[in-house]
Short mmCIF file of C-alpha atoms in Angstrom, two decimals:
data_model
loop_
_atom_site.label_atom_id
_atom_site.label_comp_id
_atom_site.label_asym_id
_atom_site.label_seq_id
_atom_site.Cartn_x
_atom_site.Cartn_y
_atom_site.Cartn_z
CA UNK A 10 28.83 -17.81 -6.83
CA UNK A 11 26.30 -16.02 -8.49
CA UNK A 12 23.78 -14.58 -6.19
CA UNK A 13 20.07 -15.72 -6.55
CA UNK A 14 18.13 -13.77 -9.11
CA UNK A 15 15.06 -12.35 -7.71
CA UNK A 16 12.07 -12.40 -9.87
CA UNK A 17 9.58 -9.38 -9.57
CA UNK A 18 6.35 -9.74 -11.03
CA UNK A 19 4.44 -6.95 -12.50
CA UNK A 20 1.37 -5.65 -10.90
CA UNK A 21 -2.16 -5.85 -12.78
CA UNK A 22 -2.52 -2.84 -14.74
CA UNK A 23 1.67 -1.36 -14.55
CA UNK A 24 3.78 -1.99 -17.08
CA UNK A 25 6.38 0.02 -15.45
CA UNK A 26 8.51 3.38 -16.55
CA UNK A 27 11.61 1.47 -17.62
CA UNK A 28 9.43 -0.92 -20.02
CA UNK A 29 9.31 2.03 -22.50
CA UNK A 30 11.62 5.18 -21.78
CA UNK A 31 10.06 6.42 -24.66
CA UNK A 32 7.17 7.73 -22.76
CA UNK A 33 9.48 9.49 -20.51
CA UNK A 34 10.95 12.87 -20.80
CA UNK A 35 14.53 12.56 -19.19
CA UNK A 36 16.95 15.43 -19.60
CA UNK A 37 20.98 15.79 -17.56
CA UNK A 38 22.06 19.01 -16.08
CA UNK A 39 24.87 20.59 -13.81
CA UNK A 40 23.95 19.41 -10.34
CA UNK A 41 24.56 21.55 -7.29
CA UNK A 42 27.19 21.90 -4.37
CA UNK A 43 30.87 20.89 -3.92
CA UNK A 44 32.96 19.00 -5.90
CA UNK A 45 35.25 21.23 -7.93
CA UNK A 46 35.65 20.75 -11.55
CA UNK A 47 33.37 17.56 -11.74
CA UNK A 48 30.16 19.12 -10.71
CA UNK A 49 31.48 22.63 -12.70
CA UNK A 50 32.01 20.39 -16.64
CA UNK A 51 29.77 17.36 -16.05
CA UNK A 52 26.29 17.19 -16.39
CA UNK A 53 25.51 14.52 -14.12
CA UNK A 54 21.93 15.60 -12.53
CA UNK A 55 19.14 13.92 -14.01
CA UNK A 56 15.59 14.99 -14.61
CA UNK A 57 12.70 12.66 -15.42
CA UNK A 58 9.29 14.16 -16.06
CA UNK A 59 6.03 12.40 -17.58
CA UNK A 60 2.40 13.55 -17.89
CA UNK A 61 0.80 11.65 -15.08
CA UNK A 62 -2.90 12.05 -16.55
CA UNK A 63 -1.93 10.62 -19.69
CA UNK A 64 -0.22 7.55 -18.38
CA UNK A 65 -1.58 4.41 -19.32
CA UNK A 66 0.90 2.18 -17.97
CA UNK A 67 -0.59 3.53 -14.55
CA UNK A 68 -4.00 2.21 -13.55
CA UNK A 69 -6.21 5.09 -13.20
CA UNK A 70 -6.76 5.27 -9.49
CA UNK A 71 -3.47 4.86 -8.53
CA UNK A 72 -2.91 8.18 -11.17
CA UNK A 73 -5.64 9.89 -9.09
CA UNK A 74 -4.01 9.17 -5.37
CA UNK A 75 -0.18 9.84 -7.14
CA UNK A 76 -2.00 13.69 -8.07
CA UNK A 77 -3.08 13.99 -4.54
CA UNK A 78 -0.01 12.58 -2.47
CA UNK A 79 2.66 14.60 -4.65
CA UNK A 80 1.23 17.51 -5.77
CA UNK A 81 4.23 19.55 -4.95
CA UNK A 82 6.02 17.74 -8.02
CA UNK A 83 3.64 18.30 -10.27
CA UNK A 84 3.59 21.75 -12.34
CA UNK A 85 1.06 23.13 -14.32
CA UNK A 86 1.15 21.47 -17.43
CA UNK A 87 0.45 18.40 -15.24
CA UNK A 88 3.87 16.52 -15.77
CA UNK A 89 5.34 14.92 -12.35
CA UNK A 90 8.85 16.16 -12.21
CA UNK A 91 11.84 13.81 -10.23
CA UNK A 92 15.01 14.58 -9.88
CA UNK A 93 18.11 13.01 -8.61
CA UNK A 94 21.67 14.62 -7.41
CA UNK A 95 22.65 11.97 -4.92
CA UNK A 96 25.58 10.08 -7.22
CA UNK A 97 28.19 12.01 -9.22
CA UNK A 98 27.24 9.38 -12.45
CA UNK A 99 24.80 9.87 -14.43
CA UNK A 100 23.21 6.64 -15.10
CA UNK A 101 23.08 6.22 -11.53
CA UNK A 102 20.97 9.34 -10.78
CA UNK A 103 18.85 8.08 -13.53
CA UNK A 104 18.15 5.03 -11.85
CA UNK A 105 17.80 6.38 -8.97
CA UNK A 106 14.91 8.30 -10.40
CA UNK A 107 13.28 5.45 -12.01
CA UNK A 108 13.22 3.88 -8.54
CA UNK A 109 11.33 6.81 -7.27
CA UNK A 110 8.93 6.34 -9.81
CA UNK A 111 8.52 2.63 -8.86
CA UNK A 112 8.14 3.50 -5.48
CA UNK A 113 5.58 5.85 -6.02
CA UNK A 114 3.48 3.55 -8.08
CA UNK A 115 3.80 0.79 -5.24
CA UNK A 116 3.13 3.44 -2.54
CA UNK A 117 -0.14 4.64 -4.33
CA UNK A 118 -1.36 1.09 -5.06
CA UNK A 119 -1.34 -0.11 -1.57
CA UNK A 120 -5.10 0.02 -0.52
CA UNK A 121 -5.65 2.32 2.44
CA UNK A 122 -5.83 0.68 5.75
CA UNK A 123 -9.11 0.94 7.91
CA UNK A 124 -8.36 1.37 11.47
CA UNK A 125 -9.83 -1.41 13.98
CA UNK A 126 -12.60 -0.16 16.21
CA UNK A 127 -10.33 0.00 19.41
CA UNK A 128 -8.33 2.85 17.24
CA UNK A 129 -11.41 4.72 15.80
CA UNK A 130 -12.19 4.73 19.82
CA UNK A 131 -9.00 5.68 20.74
CA UNK A 132 -8.84 8.52 18.32
CA UNK A 133 -11.94 9.75 19.07
CA UNK A 134 -11.06 10.62 22.64
CA UNK A 135 -7.97 11.93 21.41
CA UNK A 136 -9.95 14.42 19.21
CA UNK A 137 -12.29 15.22 22.47
CA UNK A 138 -10.00 15.84 24.85
CA UNK A 139 -7.62 18.11 22.35
CA UNK A 140 -11.05 20.17 21.98
CA UNK A 141 -11.95 19.94 25.81
CA UNK A 142 -8.74 21.34 26.44
CA UNK A 143 -8.26 24.27 23.57
CA UNK A 144 -11.67 25.67 25.06
CA UNK A 145 -10.45 25.52 28.43
CA UNK A 146 -7.30 27.45 27.28
CA UNK A 147 -9.60 30.07 25.24
CA UNK A 148 -11.43 30.67 28.74
CA UNK A 149 -8.41 31.23 30.65
CA UNK A 150 -6.62 33.67 28.27
CA UNK A 151 -10.37 35.12 28.08
CA UNK A 152 -10.29 35.58 31.91
CA UNK A 153 -6.57 36.98 31.93
CA UNK A 154 -7.72 39.64 29.19
CA UNK A 155 -11.03 40.42 31.21
CA UNK A 156 -9.11 41.06 34.39
CA UNK A 157 -6.89 43.35 32.62
CA UNK A 158 -9.50 45.70 31.27
CA UNK A 159 -10.18 49.09 33.13
CA UNK A 160 -13.81 49.60 34.09
CA UNK A 161 -14.62 53.40 32.68
CA UNK A 162 -17.18 55.17 35.17
#
């Protein structure tokens, strides 16, 4: 018996990175780590990059949120760079990179959760307690340093 197919509806404003691969720059190189002859001779590491600011297939607010949350993956030219070398097969690493892009888009398109009133009150109490404790420790350290001081008469 064949497994049931799941249908995914595309999100509004998104057509997905795999619907048009010409929007992505895909390259392959040798992956690192142990593996002997396979690692030394086969270009199995996949690298996918695309210019985030000009990616019309991603909605503008999602692009802005991705630029903030994944700023360490964006180079000076504004390209988002993703790599994968989890498998010894090129196509699996490419599929992993594409899945990472989908996950990043899904994560960035989720609305921010507003904290409940109780959570906001608890957070405020925690911040006040941390500040009070920090100031208490500063007073203790100051008293210790004052007691070490030698009075010169």
